[in-house]
CSV table of C-alpha atoms and ligand atoms in Angstrom, one decimal:
chain,number,residue,atom,x,y,z
A,1,MET,CA,15.7,18.5,-7.1
A,2,GLN,CA,16.1,22.2,-6.2
A,3,PRO,CA,12.4,23.0,-5.8
A,4,LEU,CA,12.2,20.1,-3.3
A,5,ILE,CA,15.2,21.4,-1.4
A,6,ASP,CA,13.7,24.9,-1.3
A,7,ASN,CA,10.4,23.6,0.1
A,8,ALA,CA,12.2,21.4,2.7
A,9,ARG,CA,14.1,24.5,3.9
A,10,SER,CA,11.0,26.5,4.4
A,11,PHE,CA,9.1,23.6,5.8
A,12,GLY,CA,11.4,23.5,8.8
A,13,GLN,CA,10.6,27.0,9.8
A,14,ARG,CA,7.4,26.0,11.6
A,15,PRO,CA,8.6,23.8,14.5
A,16,GLU,CA,5.6,24.8,16.8
A,17,GLU,CA,3.3,22.8,14.4
A,18,PHE,CA,5.1,19.6,15.0
A,19,ALA,CA,6.4,19.8,18.6
A,20,ARG,CA,3.7,17.4,19.9
A,21,LEU,CA,4.9,14.6,17.6
A,22,ALA,CA,7.9,14.1,19.8
A,23,GLU,CA,5.5,12.5,22.4
A,24,GLY,CA,5.0,9.5,20.0
A,25,GLN,CA,2.7,8.2,17.4
A,26,SER,CA,-0.6,6.3,17.5
A,27,PRO,CA,-1.8,5.8,13.9
A,28,GLN,CA,-5.0,3.9,13.4
A,29,VAL,CA,-4.2,2.6,10.0
A,30,LEU,CA,-1.3,0.8,8.2
A,31,PHE,CA,-1.5,2.0,4.6
A,32,ILE,CA,0.2,-0.3,2.1
A,33,THR,CA,0.7,1.1,-1.4
A,34,CYS,CA,2.9,1.3,-4.4
A,35,SER,CA,6.1,3.4,-4.5
A,36,ASP,CA,4.6,5.2,-7.5
A,37,SER,CA,5.1,9.0,-7.2
A,38,ARG,CA,1.5,9.7,-8.3
A,39,VAL,CA,0.1,8.0,-5.2
A,40,VAL,CA,0.3,10.3,-2.2
A,41,PRO,CA,-1.5,8.7,0.8
A,42,ALA,CA,-1.7,11.8,2.9
A,43,LEU,CA,-3.1,13.7,0.0
A,44,ILE,CA,-5.7,11.1,-0.7
A,45,THR,CA,-6.8,10.6,2.9
A,46,GLY,CA,-6.1,14.0,4.4
A,47,ALA,CA,-4.0,12.3,7.0
A,48,ARG,CA,-1.9,14.6,9.2
A,49,PRO,CA,1.6,13.6,10.6
A,50,GLY,CA,1.1,10.7,13.0
A,51,GLN,CA,-2.1,9.4,11.5
A,52,LEU,CA,-0.9,6.9,8.8
A,53,PHE,CA,1.7,4.3,9.1
A,54,GLU,CA,2.9,3.5,5.6
A,55,LEU,CA,4.5,0.6,3.8
A,56,ARG,CA,5.4,1.3,0.2
A,57,THR,CA,6.7,-1.4,-2.1
A,58,ALA,CA,7.0,-1.7,-5.9
A,59,GLY,CA,3.5,-2.7,-6.9
A,60,ASN,CA,2.2,-2.7,-3.3
A,61,ILE,CA,3.3,-6.3,-3.1
A,62,VAL,CA,3.2,-8.0,0.3
A,63,PRO,CA,5.8,-10.8,0.1
A,64,PRO,CA,4.9,-14.3,1.4
A,65,HIS,CA,5.5,-14.6,5.2
A,66,THR,CA,8.6,-16.4,6.1
A,67,SER,CA,10.5,-16.8,9.4
A,68,GLN,CA,13.6,-17.9,7.5
A,69,HIS,CA,15.1,-14.4,7.0
A,70,PRO,CA,14.0,-10.9,8.0
A,71,THR,CA,12.3,-8.6,5.6
A,72,SER,CA,11.5,-4.9,5.8
A,73,GLU,CA,8.0,-5.6,4.9
A,74,ALA,CA,7.5,-8.2,7.7
A,75,ALA,CA,9.1,-5.9,10.2
A,76,THR,CA,6.9,-2.9,9.2
A,77,ILE,CA,3.7,-5.1,9.3
A,78,GLU,CA,4.6,-6.6,12.7
A,79,TYR,CA,5.5,-3.3,14.2
A,80,ALA,CA,2.2,-1.7,13.0
A,81,VAL,CA,0.1,-4.5,14.3
A,82,GLU,CA,1.8,-5.5,17.5
A,83,VAL,CA,3.4,-2.3,18.8
A,84,LEU,CA,1.2,0.5,17.3
A,85,GLY,CA,-1.9,-1.6,17.4
A,86,VAL,CA,-3.4,-0.3,14.2
A,87,ARG,CA,-7.1,-1.2,13.8
A,88,ASP,CA,-7.1,-1.4,10.0
A,89,ILE,CA,-4.8,-2.3,7.1
A,90,VAL,CA,-5.5,-0.8,3.7
A,91,VAL,CA,-3.8,-2.2,0.6
A,92,CYS,CA,-4.2,0.5,-2.1
A,93,GLY,CA,-3.5,-0.4,-5.7
A,94,HIS,CA,-3.6,2.3,-8.3
A,95,SER,CA,-4.4,2.7,-12.0
A,96,HIS,CA,-1.6,2.7,-14.6
A,97,CYS,CA,0.6,0.7,-12.2
A,98,GLY,CA,3.8,-0.1,-14.0
A,99,ALA,CA,4.5,-3.2,-11.8
A,100,VAL,CA,1.1,-4.7,-12.2
A,101,GLY,CA,1.1,-3.8,-15.9
A,102,ALA,CA,4.3,-5.7,-16.4
A,103,LEU,CA,2.8,-8.7,-14.7
A,104,VAL,CA,-0.4,-8.6,-16.7
A,105,ARG,CA,1.4,-8.1,-20.0
A,106,GLY,CA,4.2,-10.7,-19.1
A,107,ASP,CA,6.9,-8.1,-19.9
A,108,ASP,CA,10.5,-9.2,-20.3
A,109,LEU,CA,12.2,-7.9,-17.2
A,110,THR,CA,15.7,-9.4,-17.7
A,111,ALA,CA,17.2,-5.9,-17.8
A,112,VAL,CA,15.9,-5.2,-14.3
A,113,PRO,CA,16.5,-8.5,-12.5
A,114,ALA,CA,15.7,-7.1,-9.0
A,115,VAL,CA,12.3,-5.9,-10.3
A,116,ARG,CA,11.7,-9.3,-12.0
A,117,ASP,CA,12.5,-11.2,-8.8
A,118,TRP,CA,10.4,-9.0,-6.6
A,119,LEU,CA,7.4,-9.1,-8.9
A,120,ALA,CA,7.7,-12.9,-8.7
A,121,HIS,CA,6.3,-12.5,-5.2
A,122,ALA,CA,3.0,-11.1,-6.6
A,123,ALA,CA,1.2,-14.4,-7.2
A,124,THR,CA,-1.4,-12.3,-9.0
A,125,PRO,CA,-3.8,-13.8,-11.5
A,126,ARG,CA,-3.8,-12.3,-15.0
A,127,PRO,CA,-7.4,-11.2,-15.8
A,128,ALA,CA,-8.3,-11.7,-19.5
A,129,GLY,CA,-8.1,-8.6,-21.8
A,130,GLN,CA,-6.1,-6.5,-19.4
A,131,ALA,CA,-2.9,-6.5,-21.6
A,132,GLU,CA,-4.5,-3.7,-23.7
A,133,ASP,CA,-5.9,-1.7,-20.8
A,134,PRO,CA,-3.4,1.1,-19.8
A,135,GLU,CA,-5.2,1.6,-16.6
A,136,VAL,CA,-5.0,-2.3,-15.8
A,137,ALA,CA,-8.0,-1.7,-13.4
A,138,LYS,CA,-9.1,-5.3,-13.2
A,139,GLY,CA,-5.5,-6.5,-12.8
A,140,VAL,CA,-4.7,-4.0,-10.1
A,141,GLN,CA,-7.9,-4.8,-8.2
A,142,ALA,CA,-7.3,-8.6,-8.3
A,143,HIS,CA,-3.7,-7.9,-7.3
A,144,ALA,CA,-4.8,-5.9,-4.2
A,145,LEU,CA,-7.0,-8.7,-3.1
A,146,THR,CA,-4.2,-11.2,-3.5
A,147,GLN,CA,-2.1,-9.1,-1.2
A,148,LEU,CA,-4.9,-9.1,1.4
A,149,LEU,CA,-4.7,-12.9,1.4
A,150,ARG,CA,-0.9,-12.6,1.9
A,151,LEU,CA,-1.4,-10.4,4.9
A,152,ARG,CA,-3.6,-13.1,6.5
A,153,SER,CA,-0.5,-15.5,6.4
A,154,TYR,CA,1.3,-13.2,8.8
A,155,PRO,CA,0.9,-14.7,12.3
A,156,CYS,CA,0.4,-11.3,13.9
A,157,VAL,CA,-2.3,-10.4,11.4
A,158,ALA,CA,-4.1,-13.7,11.7
A,159,ARG,CA,-4.1,-13.4,15.5
A,160,LYS,CA,-5.6,-9.9,15.5
A,161,LEU,CA,-8.2,-10.9,12.9
A,162,ALA,CA,-9.2,-13.9,15.0
A,163,GLN,CA,-9.6,-11.5,17.9
A,164,GLY,CA,-11.8,-9.2,15.9
A,165,LYS,CA,-9.3,-6.4,16.5
A,166,LEU,CA,-8.2,-5.8,12.9
A,167,GLY,CA,-9.9,-4.9,9.6
A,168,LEU,CA,-8.4,-5.5,6.1
A,169,HIS,CA,-9.4,-3.4,3.1
A,170,ALA,CA,-8.5,-3.3,-0.6
A,171,TRP,CA,-8.7,0.0,-2.3
A,172,TYR,CA,-8.2,1.1,-5.9
A,173,TYR,CA,-7.0,4.6,-6.6
A,174,GLU,CA,-7.3,6.3,-10.1
A,175,VAL,CA,-4.2,8.5,-10.6
A,176,HIS,CA,-5.9,10.4,-13.4
A,177,THR,CA,-9.1,11.3,-11.5
A,178,GLY,CA,-8.2,11.1,-7.8
A,179,SER,CA,-11.2,8.8,-7.1
A,180,VAL,CA,-10.9,5.9,-4.8
A,181,ARG,CA,-12.9,2.7,-4.8
A,182,ALA,CA,-13.1,0.1,-2.1
A,183,HIS,CA,-13.7,-3.6,-2.3
A,184,HIS,CA,-17.0,-4.8,-0.9
A,185,PRO,CA,-16.6,-8.5,0.1
A,186,GLN,CA,-20.4,-9.1,0.0
A,187,THR,CA,-20.6,-8.3,-3.8
A,188,ASP,CA,-16.9,-8.9,-4.6
A,189,THR,CA,-16.9,-5.5,-6.4
A,190,PHE,CA,-15.0,-2.2,-6.1
A,191,GLU,CA,-17.3,0.7,-5.4
A,192,SER,CA,-16.7,4.4,-4.9
A,193,LEU,CA,-16.0,5.3,-1.3
B,201,ZN,ZN1,2.4,1.0,-9.0
């Protein structure tokens, strides 16, 4: 913890670099990814403060849309789309994802019931042969595409898509190489950016 505190202390010594951020934000992209500490969106994309609106959840799961009760995920998506007017949404899965790995392997999660119940939202198919793959590449990629479908069920997203004002993208990030692949709908394959 102490190195993080030390850095935060020195970070705050450069207020002139950030003064303009008080005027507001106009990010072009909502970046949805896993809470995993190895995934650092600003590092991957080179985004500066104000450029990426982020939603991070365990396993980058987008829960089913419901108007029955409020969720943090729905509020974040709605704010990004309706208020900030982001032009693109990226769902970025990653290699060696513990959440997707647990889904693919069918792990016993009774000791972590909140995780178990959250992962039940995933609705992700289990690609054959993935249980032995520590990278769970195929599982993570299929999972990211499933979350894109979920996004389409959000009324604000569906409306912007129909208006041609929003793009949806599925990415796959390798934590052990730093490389990113994007899904190409025409070929249904993930290719290097
Ligand atoms: Zn993960």
